[in-house]
PDB file of C-alpha atoms in Angstrom:
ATOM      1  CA  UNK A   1      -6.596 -11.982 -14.461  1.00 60.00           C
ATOM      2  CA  UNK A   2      -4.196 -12.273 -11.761  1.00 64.00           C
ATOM      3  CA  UNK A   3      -1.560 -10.344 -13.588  1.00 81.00           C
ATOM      4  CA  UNK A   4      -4.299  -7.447 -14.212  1.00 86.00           C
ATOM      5  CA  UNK A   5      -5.015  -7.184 -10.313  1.00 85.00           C
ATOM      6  CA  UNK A   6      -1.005  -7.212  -9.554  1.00 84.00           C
ATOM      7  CA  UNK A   7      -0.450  -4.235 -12.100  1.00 85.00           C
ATOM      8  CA  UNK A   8      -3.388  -1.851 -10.123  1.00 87.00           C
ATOM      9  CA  UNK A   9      -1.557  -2.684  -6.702  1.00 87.00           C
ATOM     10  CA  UNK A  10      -3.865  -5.808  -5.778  1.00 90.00           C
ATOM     11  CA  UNK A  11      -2.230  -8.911  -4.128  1.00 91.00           C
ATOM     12  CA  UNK A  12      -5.069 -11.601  -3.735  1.00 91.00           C
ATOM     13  CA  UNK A  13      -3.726 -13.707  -1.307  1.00 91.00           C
ATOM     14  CA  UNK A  14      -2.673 -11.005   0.877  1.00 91.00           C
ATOM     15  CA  UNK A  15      -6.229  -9.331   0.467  1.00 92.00           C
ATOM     16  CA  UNK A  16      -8.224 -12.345   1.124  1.00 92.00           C
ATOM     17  CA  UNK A  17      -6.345 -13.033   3.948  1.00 92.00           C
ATOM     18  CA  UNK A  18      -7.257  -9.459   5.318  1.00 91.00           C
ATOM     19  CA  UNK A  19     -10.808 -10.025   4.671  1.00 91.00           C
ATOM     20  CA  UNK A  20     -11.063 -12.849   6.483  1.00 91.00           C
ATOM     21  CA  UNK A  21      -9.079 -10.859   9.480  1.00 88.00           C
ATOM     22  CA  UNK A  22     -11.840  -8.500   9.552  1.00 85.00           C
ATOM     23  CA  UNK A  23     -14.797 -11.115   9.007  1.00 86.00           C
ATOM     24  CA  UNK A  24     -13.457 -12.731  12.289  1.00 83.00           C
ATOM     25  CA  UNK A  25     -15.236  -9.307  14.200  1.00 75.00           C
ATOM     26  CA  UNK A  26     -17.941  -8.664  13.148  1.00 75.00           C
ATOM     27  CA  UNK A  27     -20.996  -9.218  15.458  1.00 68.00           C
ATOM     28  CA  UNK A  28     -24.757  -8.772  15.763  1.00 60.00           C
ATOM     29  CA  UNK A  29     -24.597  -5.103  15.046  1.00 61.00           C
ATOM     30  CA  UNK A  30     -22.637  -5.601  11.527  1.00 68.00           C
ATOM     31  CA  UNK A  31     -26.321  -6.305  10.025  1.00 66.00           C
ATOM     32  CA  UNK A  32     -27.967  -3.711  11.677  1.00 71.00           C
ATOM     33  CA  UNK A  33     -25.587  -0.694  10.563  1.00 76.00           C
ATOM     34  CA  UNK A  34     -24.663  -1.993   6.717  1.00 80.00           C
ATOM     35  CA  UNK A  35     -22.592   1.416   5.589  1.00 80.00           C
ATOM     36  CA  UNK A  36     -19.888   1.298   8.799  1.00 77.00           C
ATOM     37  CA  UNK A  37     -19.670  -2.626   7.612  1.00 82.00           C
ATOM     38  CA  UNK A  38     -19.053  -2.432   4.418  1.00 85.00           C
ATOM     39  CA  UNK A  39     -16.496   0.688   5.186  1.00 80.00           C
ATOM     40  CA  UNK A  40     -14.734  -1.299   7.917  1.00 79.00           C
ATOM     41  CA  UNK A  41     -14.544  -4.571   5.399  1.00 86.00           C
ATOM     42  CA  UNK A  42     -12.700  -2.633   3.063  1.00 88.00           C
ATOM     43  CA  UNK A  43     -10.291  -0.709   4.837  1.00 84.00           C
ATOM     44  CA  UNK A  44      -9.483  -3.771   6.698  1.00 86.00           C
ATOM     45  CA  UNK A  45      -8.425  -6.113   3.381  1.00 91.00           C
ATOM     46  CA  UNK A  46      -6.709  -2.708   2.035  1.00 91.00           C
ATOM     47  CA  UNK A  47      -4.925  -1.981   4.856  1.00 88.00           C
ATOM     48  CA  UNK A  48      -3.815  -5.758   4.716  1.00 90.00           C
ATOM     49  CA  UNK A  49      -3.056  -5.241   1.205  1.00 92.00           C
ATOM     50  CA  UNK A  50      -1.279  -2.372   1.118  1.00 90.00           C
ATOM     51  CA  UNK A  51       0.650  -2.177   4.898  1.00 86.00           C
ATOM     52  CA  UNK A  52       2.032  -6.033   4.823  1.00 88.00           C
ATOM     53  CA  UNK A  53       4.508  -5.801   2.156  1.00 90.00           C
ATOM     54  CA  UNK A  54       5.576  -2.279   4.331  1.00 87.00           C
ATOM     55  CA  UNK A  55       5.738  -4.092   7.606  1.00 85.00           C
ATOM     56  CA  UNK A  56       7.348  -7.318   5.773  1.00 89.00           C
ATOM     57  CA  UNK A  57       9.911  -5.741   4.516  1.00 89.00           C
ATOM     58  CA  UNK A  58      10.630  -3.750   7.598  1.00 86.00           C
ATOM     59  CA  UNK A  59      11.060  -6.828   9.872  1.00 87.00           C
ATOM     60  CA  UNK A  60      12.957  -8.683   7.234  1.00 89.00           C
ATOM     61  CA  UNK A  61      10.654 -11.870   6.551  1.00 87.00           C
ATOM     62  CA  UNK A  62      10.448 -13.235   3.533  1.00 82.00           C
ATOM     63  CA  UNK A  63       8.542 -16.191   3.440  1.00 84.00           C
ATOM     64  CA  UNK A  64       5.026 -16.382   2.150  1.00 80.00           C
ATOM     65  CA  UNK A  65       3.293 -17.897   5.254  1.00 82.00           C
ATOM     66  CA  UNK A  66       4.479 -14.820   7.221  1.00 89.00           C
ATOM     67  CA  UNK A  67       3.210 -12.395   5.005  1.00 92.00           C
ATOM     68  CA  UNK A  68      -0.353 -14.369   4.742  1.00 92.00           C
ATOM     69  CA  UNK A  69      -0.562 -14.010   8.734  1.00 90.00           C
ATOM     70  CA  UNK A  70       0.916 -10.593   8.955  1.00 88.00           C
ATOM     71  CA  UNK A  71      -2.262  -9.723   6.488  1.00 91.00           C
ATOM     72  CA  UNK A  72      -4.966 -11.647   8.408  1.00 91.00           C
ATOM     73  CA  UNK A  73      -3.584  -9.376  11.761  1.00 87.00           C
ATOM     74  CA  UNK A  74      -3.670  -5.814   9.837  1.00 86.00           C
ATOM     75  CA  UNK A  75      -7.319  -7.197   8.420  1.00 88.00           C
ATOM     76  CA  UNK A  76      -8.237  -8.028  11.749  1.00 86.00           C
ATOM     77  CA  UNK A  77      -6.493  -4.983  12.957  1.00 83.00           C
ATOM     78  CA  UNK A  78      -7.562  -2.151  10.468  1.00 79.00           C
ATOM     79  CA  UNK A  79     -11.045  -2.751  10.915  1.00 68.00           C
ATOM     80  CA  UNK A  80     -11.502  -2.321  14.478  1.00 71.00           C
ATOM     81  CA  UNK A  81      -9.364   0.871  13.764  1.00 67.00           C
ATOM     82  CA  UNK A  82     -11.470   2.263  11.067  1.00 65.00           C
ATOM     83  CA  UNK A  83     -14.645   1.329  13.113  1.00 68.00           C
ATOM     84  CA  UNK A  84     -13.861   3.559  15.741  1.00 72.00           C
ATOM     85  CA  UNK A  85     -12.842   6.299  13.198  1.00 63.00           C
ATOM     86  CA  UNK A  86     -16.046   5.697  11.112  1.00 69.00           C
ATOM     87  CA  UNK A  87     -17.829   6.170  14.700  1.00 76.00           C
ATOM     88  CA  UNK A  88     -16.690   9.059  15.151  1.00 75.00           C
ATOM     89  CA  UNK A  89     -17.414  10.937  11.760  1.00 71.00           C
ATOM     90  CA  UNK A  90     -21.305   9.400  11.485  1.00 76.00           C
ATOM     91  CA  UNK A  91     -21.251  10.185  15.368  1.00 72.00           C
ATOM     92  CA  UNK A  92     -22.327   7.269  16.770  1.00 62.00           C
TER      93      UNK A  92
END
């Protein structure tokens, strides 16, 4: 299973650490407007999962506990990011 997820671009680890990045903002109003949530959730694990190997490798750390916190940061990160974009196009 793991293998499957690696070969479409997936890294777990790195994903579930960017979920819980973006868990750690959401408030009251995540209940109340369920579409921005669920967009903001996602673009915060897959900007986790897909930016951390860029900015690993850019900064030159290798080791796995780096990369785990660098991905709970661009979770944390992407979805305040996204919310404000997602704002903006369902003009709120």
């Amino acid at each position: 299973m793991k293998t499957f997820f690696e070969e479409i671009g997936i890294n777990i680890g790195l994903s579930i650490a960017g979920l819980f990045g973006s868990l750690l903002l959401l408030g009251k109003q995540a209940v109340s407007n369920m579409r921005s949530t669920l967009v903001s959730l996602i673009t915060g694990v897959a900007s986790a999962n897909y930016l951390t190997p860029i900015v690993t490798d850019t900064m030159k750390l290798s080791e796995d506990s780096y990369k785990f916190g660098i991905a709970f940061i661009l979770g944390f990160l992407g979805l305040k990011g996204i919310e404000k974009i997602t704002n903006i196009i369902f003009k709120k």
